[in-house]
Amino acid sequence: MRIYVPATVAGLRRLLDTEQLQPLSGTAFALTPRLREAYAAGDDEELEYVAMSEAARASLRLLATELAEDSSAPPRRAVVSADVDDVTLRPDLDDAVVRVAGPIPMSRLAAVHLDLEEAGGAVRAAAAVVDAADLGDPDAEFTLGEAEDHELAWYGVQELPFVLELL
């Protein structure tokens, strides 16, 4: 199953150091049967994009924590896609949520998706209000939408060392 794991730039650096990805609490996102049921239309590619977008929003939550500890942390959403076999569906958490049993080795990673520099201001602002947006604050939701208007760039896993060097 293709999964989408929320991350941050610091998490991507740990991935390079350890050569494995450890999702926080084992949480990832995927095209699940429940996600498919939630949409009246959409092919697999469109629904995979929805799952990746959910992971990108979760990345904002991780980034909010990092920025609270270190305001100089790069304000970039990051999502790592991987192909794994051992996942548990978690419809009690959300339609696209899955739980991964353990660390994911580099060999199972498919790609890295990362904000470009131009998204930095919008991502920083969105990280500050992501919880308020989840609770229904319309101004916070608007701010979140500003960040989500920026598409994540796609990188091959082998490009990751070079991408991180440029940050």
CSV table of N, CA and C in Angstrom, one decimal:
chain,number,residue,atom,x,y,z
A,1,MET,N,0.8,-1.2,0.0
A,1,MET,CA,0.0,0.0,0.0
A,1,MET,C,0.9,1.2,0.0
A,2,ARG,N,0.6,2.2,-0.8
A,2,ARG,CA,1.3,3.5,-0.8
A,2,ARG,C,0.8,4.3,0.3
A,3,ILE,N,1.7,4.8,1.2
A,3,ILE,CA,1.3,5.6,2.3
A,3,ILE,C,2.1,6.9,2.2
A,4,TYR,N,1.5,7.9,2.9
A,4,TYR,CA,2.1,9.2,2.9
A,4,TYR,C,2.4,9.6,4.4
A,5,VAL,N,3.7,9.8,4.7
A,5,VAL,CA,4.1,10.1,6.1
A,5,VAL,C,4.4,11.5,6.2
A,6,PRO,N,3.8,12.2,7.2
A,6,PRO,CA,4.1,13.6,7.4
A,6,PRO,C,5.5,13.7,8.0
A,7,ALA,N,6.2,14.8,7.7
A,7,ALA,CA,7.6,15.0,8.2
A,7,ALA,C,7.9,16.5,8.2
A,8,THR,N,9.1,16.8,8.6
A,8,THR,CA,9.6,18.1,8.6
A,8,THR,C,11.1,18.0,8.0
A,9,VAL,N,11.7,19.1,7.8
A,9,VAL,CA,13.1,19.1,7.3
A,9,VAL,C,14.0,18.4,8.3
A,10,ALA,N,13.8,18.7,9.6
A,10,ALA,CA,14.6,18.0,10.6
A,10,ALA,C,14.3,16.5,10.5
A,11,GLY,N,13.1,16.1,10.3
A,11,GLY,CA,12.8,14.7,10.1
A,11,GLY,C,13.4,14.0,8.9
A,12,LEU,N,13.5,14.8,7.8
A,12,LEU,CA,14.2,14.3,6.6
A,12,LEU,C,15.7,14.2,6.9
A,13,ARG,N,16.3,15.0,7.7
A,13,ARG,CA,17.7,14.9,8.0
A,13,ARG,C,17.9,13.7,8.9
A,14,ARG,N,17.0,13.4,9.8
A,14,ARG,CA,17.1,12.2,10.6
A,14,ARG,C,17.0,10.9,9.7
A,15,LEU,N,16.1,11.0,8.7
A,15,LEU,CA,15.9,9.9,7.8
A,15,LEU,C,17.3,9.6,7.1
A,16,LEU,N,18.0,10.6,6.7
A,16,LEU,CA,19.3,10.4,6.0
A,16,LEU,C,20.3,9.8,7.0
A,17,ASP,N,20.3,10.3,8.2
A,17,ASP,CA,21.2,9.8,9.2
A,17,ASP,C,21.0,8.3,9.6
A,18,THR,N,19.7,7.9,9.7
A,18,THR,CA,19.4,6.6,10.2
A,18,THR,C,19.0,5.6,9.1
A,19,GLU,N,18.8,6.2,7.9
A,19,GLU,CA,18.3,5.4,6.8
A,19,GLU,C,17.0,4.6,7.0
A,20,GLN,N,16.2,5.2,7.8
A,20,GLN,CA,14.9,4.7,8.0
A,20,GLN,C,14.0,5.9,8.5
A,21,LEU,N,12.7,5.7,8.2
A,21,LEU,CA,11.7,6.7,8.5
A,21,LEU,C,10.8,6.2,9.7
A,22,GLN,N,10.8,6.9,10.8
A,22,GLN,CA,9.9,6.5,11.9
A,22,GLN,C,8.7,7.5,12.0
A,23,PRO,N,7.6,7.1,11.5
A,23,PRO,CA,6.4,8.0,11.6
A,23,PRO,C,6.1,8.3,13.1
A,24,LEU,N,5.7,9.5,13.4
A,24,LEU,CA,5.3,9.8,14.8
A,24,LEU,C,4.1,9.0,15.2
A,25,SER,N,4.2,8.3,16.2
A,25,SER,CA,3.1,7.4,16.7
A,25,SER,C,2.7,6.4,15.6
A,26,GLY,N,3.5,6.2,14.6
A,26,GLY,CA,3.2,5.2,13.6
A,26,GLY,C,2.2,5.7,12.6
A,27,THR,N,1.9,7.0,12.7
A,27,THR,CA,0.8,7.6,11.9
A,27,THR,C,1.2,8.0,10.5
A,28,ALA,N,0.4,7.5,9.5
A,28,ALA,CA,0.5,7.9,8.1
A,28,ALA,C,-0.8,8.0,7.5
A,29,PHE,N,-0.9,8.3,6.2
A,29,PHE,CA,-2.1,8.5,5.5
A,29,PHE,C,-2.1,7.7,4.2
A,30,ALA,N,-3.3,7.2,3.7
A,30,ALA,CA,-3.3,6.4,2.5
A,30,ALA,C,-4.7,6.4,1.9
A,31,LEU,N,-4.8,5.9,0.7
A,31,LEU,CA,-6.1,5.7,0.1
A,31,LEU,C,-6.7,4.5,0.7
A,32,THR,N,-7.5,4.7,1.6
A,32,THR,CA,-8.2,3.6,2.4
A,32,THR,C,-9.6,3.4,1.8
A,33,PRO,N,-10.2,2.2,2.1
A,33,PRO,CA,-11.6,2.0,1.7
A,33,PRO,C,-12.5,3.1,2.2
A,34,ARG,N,-12.3,3.6,3.4
A,34,ARG,CA,-13.2,4.6,4.0
A,34,ARG,C,-13.0,5.9,3.3
A,35,LEU,N,-11.7,6.3,2.9
A,35,LEU,CA,-11.5,7.5,2.1
A,35,LEU,C,-12.2,7.4,0.8
A,36,ARG,N,-12.2,6.3,0.1
A,36,ARG,CA,-12.8,6.1,-1.2
A,36,ARG,C,-14.3,6.3,-1.0
A,37,GLU,N,-14.9,5.8,0.1
A,37,GLU,CA,-16.4,5.9,0.3
A,37,GLU,C,-16.7,7.4,0.6
A,38,ALA,N,-15.8,8.1,1.1
A,38,ALA,CA,-16.1,9.5,1.5
A,38,ALA,C,-16.3,10.4,0.3
A,39,TYR,N,-15.8,10.0,-0.9
A,39,TYR,CA,-15.9,10.8,-2.1
A,39,TYR,C,-16.8,10.1,-3.1
A,40,ALA,N,-17.7,10.9,-3.6
A,40,ALA,CA,-18.7,10.4,-4.6
A,40,ALA,C,-18.0,10.2,-6.0
A,41,ALA,N,-16.9,10.9,-6.2
A,41,ALA,CA,-16.2,10.8,-7.5
A,41,ALA,C,-14.7,10.9,-7.2
A,42,GLY,N,-13.9,10.5,-8.2
A,42,GLY,CA,-12.5,10.6,-8.1
A,42,GLY,C,-11.8,9.3,-8.4
A,43,ASP,N,-10.8,9.3,-9.2
A,43,ASP,CA,-10.1,8.1,-9.5
A,43,ASP,C,-9.0,7.9,-8.4
A,44,ASP,N,-8.2,6.8,-8.5
A,44,ASP,CA,-7.2,6.5,-7.5
A,44,ASP,C,-6.2,7.7,-7.4
A,45,GLU,N,-5.8,8.3,-8.5
A,45,GLU,CA,-4.8,9.3,-8.5
A,45,GLU,C,-5.3,10.5,-7.7
A,46,GLU,N,-6.5,10.9,-7.9
A,46,GLU,CA,-7.1,12.0,-7.2
A,46,GLU,C,-7.3,11.7,-5.7
A,47,LEU,N,-7.6,10.5,-5.4
A,47,LEU,CA,-7.8,10.2,-4.0
A,47,LEU,C,-6.5,10.0,-3.3
A,48,GLU,N,-5.4,9.6,-4.0
A,48,GLU,CA,-4.1,9.5,-3.4
A,48,GLU,C,-3.6,10.9,-3.1
A,49,TYR,N,-4.0,11.9,-4.0
A,49,TYR,CA,-3.6,13.3,-3.7
A,49,TYR,C,-4.3,13.8,-2.4
A,50,VAL,N,-5.6,13.4,-2.2
A,50,VAL,CA,-6.3,13.7,-1.0
A,50,VAL,C,-5.5,13.2,0.2
A,51,ALA,N,-5.1,11.9,0.2
A,51,ALA,CA,-4.3,11.4,1.3
A,51,ALA,C,-3.0,12.1,1.5
A,52,MET,N,-2.3,12.5,0.4
A,52,MET,CA,-1.1,13.2,0.6
A,52,MET,C,-1.3,14.6,1.2
A,53,SER,N,-2.4,15.2,0.8
A,53,SER,CA,-2.8,16.5,1.3
A,53,SER,C,-3.1,16.4,2.8
A,54,GLU,N,-3.7,15.4,3.2
A,54,GLU,CA,-3.9,15.2,4.7
A,54,GLU,C,-2.6,15.0,5.4
A,55,ALA,N,-1.6,14.3,4.8
A,55,ALA,CA,-0.3,14.2,5.4
A,55,ALA,C,0.4,15.5,5.4
A,56,ALA,N,0.2,16.4,4.4
A,56,ALA,CA,0.8,17.7,4.4
A,56,ALA,C,0.3,18.6,5.5
A,57,ARG,N,-1.0,18.4,5.8
A,57,ARG,CA,-1.6,19.2,6.9
A,57,ARG,C,-1.0,18.7,8.2
A,58,ALA,N,-0.9,17.4,8.3
A,58,ALA,CA,-0.3,16.8,9.6
A,58,ALA,C,1.2,17.3,9.7
A,59,SER,N,1.9,17.5,8.6
A,59,SER,CA,3.2,18.0,8.6
A,59,SER,C,3.2,19.4,9.3
A,60,LEU,N,2.2,20.2,9.1
A,60,LEU,CA,2.1,21.5,9.7
A,60,LEU,C,2.1,21.4,11.2
A,61,ARG,N,1.4,20.4,11.7
A,61,ARG,CA,1.3,20.2,13.2
A,61,ARG,C,2.7,19.9,13.7
A,62,LEU,N,3.5,19.0,13.0
A,62,LEU,CA,4.8,18.7,13.4
A,62,LEU,C,5.7,20.0,13.3
A,63,LEU,N,5.5,20.7,12.3
A,63,LEU,CA,6.3,22.0,12.1
A,63,LEU,C,6.0,23.0,13.2
A,64,ALA,N,4.7,23.1,13.6
A,64,ALA,CA,4.4,24.0,14.7
A,64,ALA,C,5.1,23.7,15.9
A,65,THR,N,5.3,22.5,16.2
A,65,THR,CA,6.1,22.1,17.4
A,65,THR,C,7.5,22.5,17.3
A,66,GLU,N,8.1,22.2,16.1
A,66,GLU,CA,9.5,22.5,15.8
A,66,GLU,C,9.7,24.0,15.9
A,67,LEU,N,8.8,24.8,15.3
A,67,LEU,CA,9.0,26.3,15.3
A,67,LEU,C,8.8,26.9,16.7
A,68,ALA,N,8.0,26.2,17.5
A,68,ALA,CA,7.9,26.7,18.9
A,68,ALA,C,9.2,26.5,19.7
A,69,GLU,N,10.0,25.5,19.3
A,69,GLU,CA,11.2,25.2,20.0
A,69,GLU,C,12.4,25.9,19.3
A,70,ASP,N,12.3,26.2,18.0
A,70,ASP,CA,13.4,26.8,17.3
A,70,ASP,C,12.8,27.6,16.1
A,71,SER,N,12.6,28.9,16.3
A,71,SER,CA,12.0,29.7,15.3
A,71,SER,C,12.8,29.8,14.0
A,72,SER,N,14.0,29.3,14.0
A,72,SER,CA,14.8,29.3,12.7
A,72,SER,C,14.6,28.0,11.9
A,73,ALA,N,13.8,27.1,12.4
A,73,ALA,CA,13.6,25.9,11.6
A,73,ALA,C,13.0,26.2,10.3
A,74,PRO,N,13.4,25.5,9.2
A,74,PRO,CA,12.9,25.8,7.9
A,74,PRO,C,11.3,25.6,7.8
A,75,PRO,N,10.6,26.6,7.4
A,75,PRO,CA,9.1,26.5,7.4
A,75,PRO,C,8.7,25.8,6.1
A,76,ARG,N,8.9,24.5,6.1
A,76,ARG,CA,8.5,23.7,4.9
A,76,ARG,C,7.7,22.5,5.3
A,77,ARG,N,6.6,22.2,4.6
A,77,ARG,CA,5.9,21.0,4.8
A,77,ARG,C,6.6,19.9,4.1
A,78,ALA,N,6.7,18.7,4.7
A,78,ALA,CA,7.3,17.6,4.0
A,78,ALA,C,6.4,16.4,4.1
A,79,VAL,N,6.4,15.6,3.1
A,79,VAL,CA,5.7,14.3,3.1
A,79,VAL,C,6.5,13.3,2.4
A,80,VAL,N,6.7,12.1,3.0
A,80,VAL,CA,7.4,11.0,2.4
A,80,VAL,C,6.5,10.0,2.0
A,81,SER,N,6.5,9.6,0.7
A,81,SER,CA,5.6,8.5,0.2
A,81,SER,C,6.5,7.2,0.3
A,82,ALA,N,5.8,6.1,0.7
A,82,ALA,CA,6.5,4.8,0.8
A,82,ALA,C,5.5,3.7,0.4
A,83,ASP,N,6.0,2.6,0.1
A,83,ASP,CA,5.2,1.4,-0.2
A,83,ASP,C,5.5,0.4,0.9
A,84,VAL,N,4.4,0.1,1.7
A,84,VAL,CA,4.6,-0.8,2.8
A,84,VAL,C,3.4,-1.8,2.8
A,85,ASP,N,3.6,-3.0,3.4
A,85,ASP,CA,2.6,-4.0,3.5
A,85,ASP,C,1.9,-4.1,4.8
A,86,ASP,N,2.5,-3.7,5.9
A,86,ASP,CA,2.0,-3.9,7.2
A,86,ASP,C,1.4,-2.6,7.8
A,87,VAL,N,0.2,-2.3,7.5
A,87,VAL,CA,-0.5,-1.1,8.0
A,87,VAL,C,-1.8,-1.6,8.7
A,88,THR,N,-2.3,-0.8,9.6
A,88,THR,CA,-3.6,-1.0,10.2
A,88,THR,C,-4.4,0.2,9.9
A,89,LEU,N,-5.6,0.0,9.4
A,89,LEU,CA,-6.5,1.1,9.1
A,89,LEU,C,-7.0,1.7,10.4
A,90,ARG,N,-7.1,3.0,10.5
A,90,ARG,CA,-7.6,3.7,11.7
A,90,ARG,C,-8.7,4.7,11.4
A,91,PRO,N,-9.9,4.1,10.9
A,91,PRO,CA,-11.0,5.0,10.6
A,91,PRO,C,-11.6,5.8,11.8
A,92,ASP,N,-11.2,5.3,13.0
A,92,ASP,CA,-11.6,6.0,14.2
A,92,ASP,C,-10.9,7.4,14.3
A,93,LEU,N,-9.8,7.5,13.7
A,93,LEU,CA,-9.0,8.8,13.7
A,93,LEU,C,-9.4,9.7,12.5
A,94,ASP,N,-9.5,9.1,11.3
A,94,ASP,CA,-9.9,9.9,10.2
A,94,ASP,C,-10.0,8.9,9.0
A,95,ASP,N,-10.6,9.3,7.9
A,95,ASP,CA,-10.8,8.4,6.8
A,95,ASP,C,-9.5,7.9,6.1
A,96,ALA,N,-8.5,8.7,6.1
A,96,ALA,CA,-7.3,8.3,5.4
A,96,ALA,C,-6.1,7.9,6.4
A,97,VAL,N,-6.4,7.8,7.7
A,97,VAL,CA,-5.3,7.5,8.6
A,97,VAL,C,-5.1,6.0,8.7
A,98,VAL,N,-3.8,5.7,8.7
A,98,VAL,CA,-3.3,4.3,8.9
A,98,VAL,C,-2.2,4.3,9.9
A,99,ARG,N,-2.0,3.2,10.5
A,99,ARG,CA,-0.9,3.0,11.5
A,99,ARG,C,0.1,2.1,11.0
A,100,VAL,N,1.4,2.5,11.0
A,100,VAL,CA,2.5,1.7,10.5
A,100,VAL,C,3.1,1.0,11.7
A,101,ALA,N,3.5,-0.3,11.5
A,101,ALA,CA,4.0,-1.1,12.6
A,101,ALA,C,5.3,-0.6,13.2
A,102,GLY,N,6.2,-0.1,12.3
A,102,GLY,CA,7.5,0.2,12.8
A,102,GLY,C,8.2,1.1,11.8
A,103,PRO,N,9.5,1.3,12.0
A,103,PRO,CA,10.3,2.2,11.1
A,103,PRO,C,10.2,1.6,9.6
A,104,ILE,N,10.3,2.5,8.7
A,104,ILE,CA,10.2,2.2,7.3
A,104,ILE,C,11.6,2.4,6.7
A,105,PRO,N,12.2,1.3,6.2
A,105,PRO,CA,13.6,1.4,5.6
A,105,PRO,C,13.6,2.2,4.3
A,106,MET,N,14.7,2.8,4.1
A,106,MET,CA,14.9,3.7,2.9
A,106,MET,C,14.5,2.9,1.6
A,107,SER,N,14.7,1.6,1.5
A,107,SER,CA,14.4,0.9,0.3
A,107,SER,C,12.9,0.8,0.0
A,108,ARG,N,12.1,1.2,1.0
A,108,ARG,CA,10.6,1.2,0.8
A,108,ARG,C,10.1,2.6,0.4
A,109,LEU,N,10.9,3.6,0.4
A,109,LEU,CA,10.5,4.9,0.2
A,109,LEU,C,10.4,5.1,-1.3
A,110,ALA,N,9.4,5.9,-1.7
A,110,ALA,CA,9.1,6.1,-3.2
A,110,ALA,C,9.5,7.5,-3.6
A,111,ALA,N,9.2,8.5,-2.7
A,111,ALA,CA,9.5,9.9,-3.1
A,111,ALA,C,9.4,10.8,-1.9
A,112,VAL,N,9.9,12.0,-2.0
A,112,VAL,CA,9.8,13.0,-1.0
A,112,VAL,C,9.1,14.2,-1.6
A,113,HIS,N,8.2,14.8,-0.9
A,113,HIS,CA,7.4,15.9,-1.4
A,113,HIS,C,7.7,17.1,-0.4
A,114,LEU,N,8.1,18.2,-0.9
A,114,LEU,CA,8.6,19.3,0.0
A,114,LEU,C,8.2,20.6,-0.6
A,115,ASP,N,7.8,21.6,0.3
A,115,ASP,CA,7.5,22.9,-0.1
A,115,ASP,C,8.8,23.6,-0.7
A,116,LEU,N,8.5,24.4,-1.7
A,116,LEU,CA,9.6,25.3,-2.2
A,116,LEU,C,9.8,26.5,-1.3
A,117,GLU,N,10.9,27.2,-1.4
A,117,GLU,CA,11.2,28.4,-0.5
A,117,GLU,C,10.1,29.4,-0.6
A,118,GLU,N,9.4,29.6,-1.7
A,118,GLU,CA,8.4,30.7,-1.8
A,118,GLU,C,7.2,30.4,-0.9
A,119,ALA,N,7.0,29.2,-0.5
A,119,ALA,CA,5.9,28.9,0.4
A,119,ALA,C,6.2,29.2,1.9
A,120,GLY,N,7.4,29.5,2.2
A,120,GLY,CA,7.8,29.7,3.6
A,120,GLY,C,6.9,30.6,4.4
A,121,GLY,N,6.6,31.7,4.0
A,121,GLY,CA,5.8,32.7,4.8
A,121,GLY,C,4.4,32.1,5.1
A,122,ALA,N,3.8,31.6,4.0
A,122,ALA,CA,2.4,31.0,4.2
A,122,ALA,C,2.5,29.8,5.1
A,123,VAL,N,3.5,29.0,5.0
A,123,VAL,CA,3.6,27.8,5.8
A,123,VAL,C,3.8,28.1,7.2
A,124,ARG,N,4.7,29.1,7.5
A,124,ARG,CA,5.0,29.5,8.9
A,124,ARG,C,3.7,30.0,9.5
A,125,ALA,N,2.9,30.9,8.8
A,125,ALA,CA,1.6,31.4,9.3
A,125,ALA,C,0.6,30.3,9.5
A,126,ALA,N,0.6,29.3,8.6
A,126,ALA,CA,-0.4,28.2,8.8
A,126,ALA,C,0.0,27.3,10.0
A,127,ALA,N,1.3,27.1,10.2
A,127,ALA,CA,1.7,26.2,11.3
A,127,ALA,C,1.3,26.9,12.6
A,128,ALA,N,1.2,28.2,12.7
A,128,ALA,CA,0.8,28.9,13.9
A,128,ALA,C,-0.7,28.8,14.2
A,129,VAL,N,-1.5,28.5,13.2
A,129,VAL,CA,-2.9,28.4,13.4
A,129,VAL,C,-3.6,27.1,13.0
A,130,VAL,N,-2.8,26.1,12.8
A,130,VAL,CA,-3.4,24.8,12.3
A,130,VAL,C,-4.4,24.2,13.3
A,131,ASP,N,-4.1,24.3,14.6
A,131,ASP,CA,-5.0,23.8,15.6
A,131,ASP,C,-6.3,24.6,15.6
A,132,ALA,N,-6.3,25.9,15.5
A,132,ALA,CA,-7.5,26.7,15.4
A,132,ALA,C,-8.3,26.4,14.2
A,133,ALA,N,-7.6,26.1,13.1
A,133,ALA,CA,-8.3,25.8,11.9
A,133,ALA,C,-9.1,24.5,12.0
A,134,ASP,N,-8.4,23.5,12.7
A,134,ASP,CA,-9.1,22.2,13.0
A,134,ASP,C,-10.3,22.4,13.8
A,135,LEU,N,-10.3,23.4,14.7
A,135,LEU,CA,-11.5,23.6,15.5
A,135,LEU,C,-12.5,24.5,14.9
A,136,GLY,N,-12.3,24.9,13.6
A,136,GLY,CA,-13.4,25.6,12.9
A,136,GLY,C,-13.2,27.1,12.8
A,137,ASP,N,-12.1,27.7,13.2
A,137,ASP,CA,-11.9,29.1,13.1
A,137,ASP,C,-11.8,29.5,11.6
A,138,PRO,N,-12.7,30.3,11.1
A,138,PRO,CA,-12.6,30.6,9.7
A,138,PRO,C,-11.4,31.4,9.2
A,139,ASP,N,-10.9,32.3,10.1
A,139,ASP,CA,-9.7,33.0,9.7
A,139,ASP,C,-8.5,32.1,9.7
A,140,ALA,N,-8.4,31.2,10.6
A,140,ALA,CA,-7.3,30.2,10.6
A,140,ALA,C,-7.4,29.3,9.4
A,141,GLU,N,-8.6,28.9,9.1
A,141,GLU,CA,-8.8,28.1,7.9
A,141,GLU,C,-8.4,28.8,6.6
A,142,PHE,N,-8.6,30.1,6.5
A,142,PHE,CA,-8.2,30.9,5.4
A,142,PHE,C,-6.7,30.9,5.3
A,143,THR,N,-6.0,31.1,6.5
A,143,THR,CA,-4.6,31.1,6.5
A,143,THR,C,-4.0,29.8,6.1
A,144,LEU,N,-4.6,28.7,6.6
A,144,LEU,CA,-4.2,27.4,6.2
A,144,LEU,C,-4.4,27.2,4.7
A,145,GLY,N,-5.4,27.7,4.1
A,145,GLY,CA,-5.6,27.6,2.7
A,145,GLY,C,-4.6,28.3,1.9
A,146,GLU,N,-4.0,29.4,2.4
A,146,GLU,CA,-2.9,30.1,1.8
A,146,GLU,C,-1.7,29.2,1.6
A,147,ALA,N,-1.4,28.4,2.6
A,147,ALA,CA,-0.3,27.5,2.6
A,147,ALA,C,-0.6,26.3,1.6
A,148,GLU,N,-1.8,25.8,1.7
A,148,GLU,CA,-2.2,24.7,0.9
A,148,GLU,C,-2.3,25.0,-0.6
A,149,ASP,N,-2.4,26.3,-0.9
A,149,ASP,CA,-2.4,26.7,-2.3
A,149,ASP,C,-1.0,26.4,-2.9
A,150,HIS,N,0.0,26.3,-2.1
A,150,HIS,CA,1.3,25.9,-2.7
A,150,HIS,C,1.5,24.4,-2.8
A,151,GLU,N,1.8,24.0,-4.0
A,151,GLU,CA,2.0,22.6,-4.3
A,151,GLU,C,3.3,22.1,-3.8
A,152,LEU,N,3.3,20.9,-3.2
A,152,LEU,CA,4.6,20.3,-2.8
A,152,LEU,C,5.4,19.9,-4.0
A,153,ALA,N,6.7,20.1,-4.0
A,153,ALA,CA,7.5,19.7,-5.1
A,153,ALA,C,7.9,18.2,-4.9
A,154,TRP,N,8.1,17.5,-6.0
A,154,TRP,CA,8.4,16.1,-5.9
A,154,TRP,C,9.9,15.9,-6.1
A,155,TYR,N,10.5,15.0,-5.3
A,155,TYR,CA,11.9,14.7,-5.4
A,155,TYR,C,12.1,13.2,-5.2
A,156,GLY,N,13.0,12.6,-6.0
A,156,GLY,CA,13.3,11.2,-5.8
A,156,GLY,C,14.1,11.1,-4.5
A,157,VAL,N,14.0,9.9,-3.9
A,157,VAL,CA,14.7,9.7,-2.6
A,157,VAL,C,16.2,9.9,-2.8
A,158,GLN,N,16.8,9.6,-3.9
A,158,GLN,CA,18.2,9.7,-4.1
A,158,GLN,C,18.6,11.2,-4.2
A,159,GLU,N,17.6,12.1,-4.4
A,159,GLU,CA,17.9,13.6,-4.5
A,159,GLU,C,17.9,14.2,-3.1
A,160,LEU,N,17.4,13.5,-2.1
A,160,LEU,CA,17.2,14.2,-0.8
A,160,LEU,C,18.5,14.8,-0.2
A,161,PRO,N,19.6,14.1,-0.3
A,161,PRO,CA,20.9,14.8,0.3
A,161,PRO,C,21.2,16.1,-0.4
A,162,PHE,N,21.0,16.2,-1.7
A,162,PHE,CA,21.3,17.4,-2.4
A,162,PHE,C,20.2,18.5,-2.1
A,163,VAL,N,19.0,18.1,-2.0
A,163,VAL,CA,17.9,19.1,-1.6
A,163,VAL,C,18.1,19.7,-0.3
A,164,LEU,N,18.4,18.8,0.7
A,164,LEU,CA,18.7,19.3,2.1
A,164,LEU,C,19.9,20.2,2.2
A,165,GLU,N,20.9,19.9,1.4
A,165,GLU,CA,22.1,20.7,1.4
A,165,GLU,C,21.8,22.1,0.9
A,166,LEU,N,20.8,22.3,0.1
A,166,LEU,CA,20.5,23.6,-0.4
A,166,LEU,C,19.6,24.5,0.5
A,167,LEU,N,19.1,23.8,1.6
A,167,LEU,CA,18.2,24.6,2.5
A,167,LEU,C,19.0,25.4,3.5
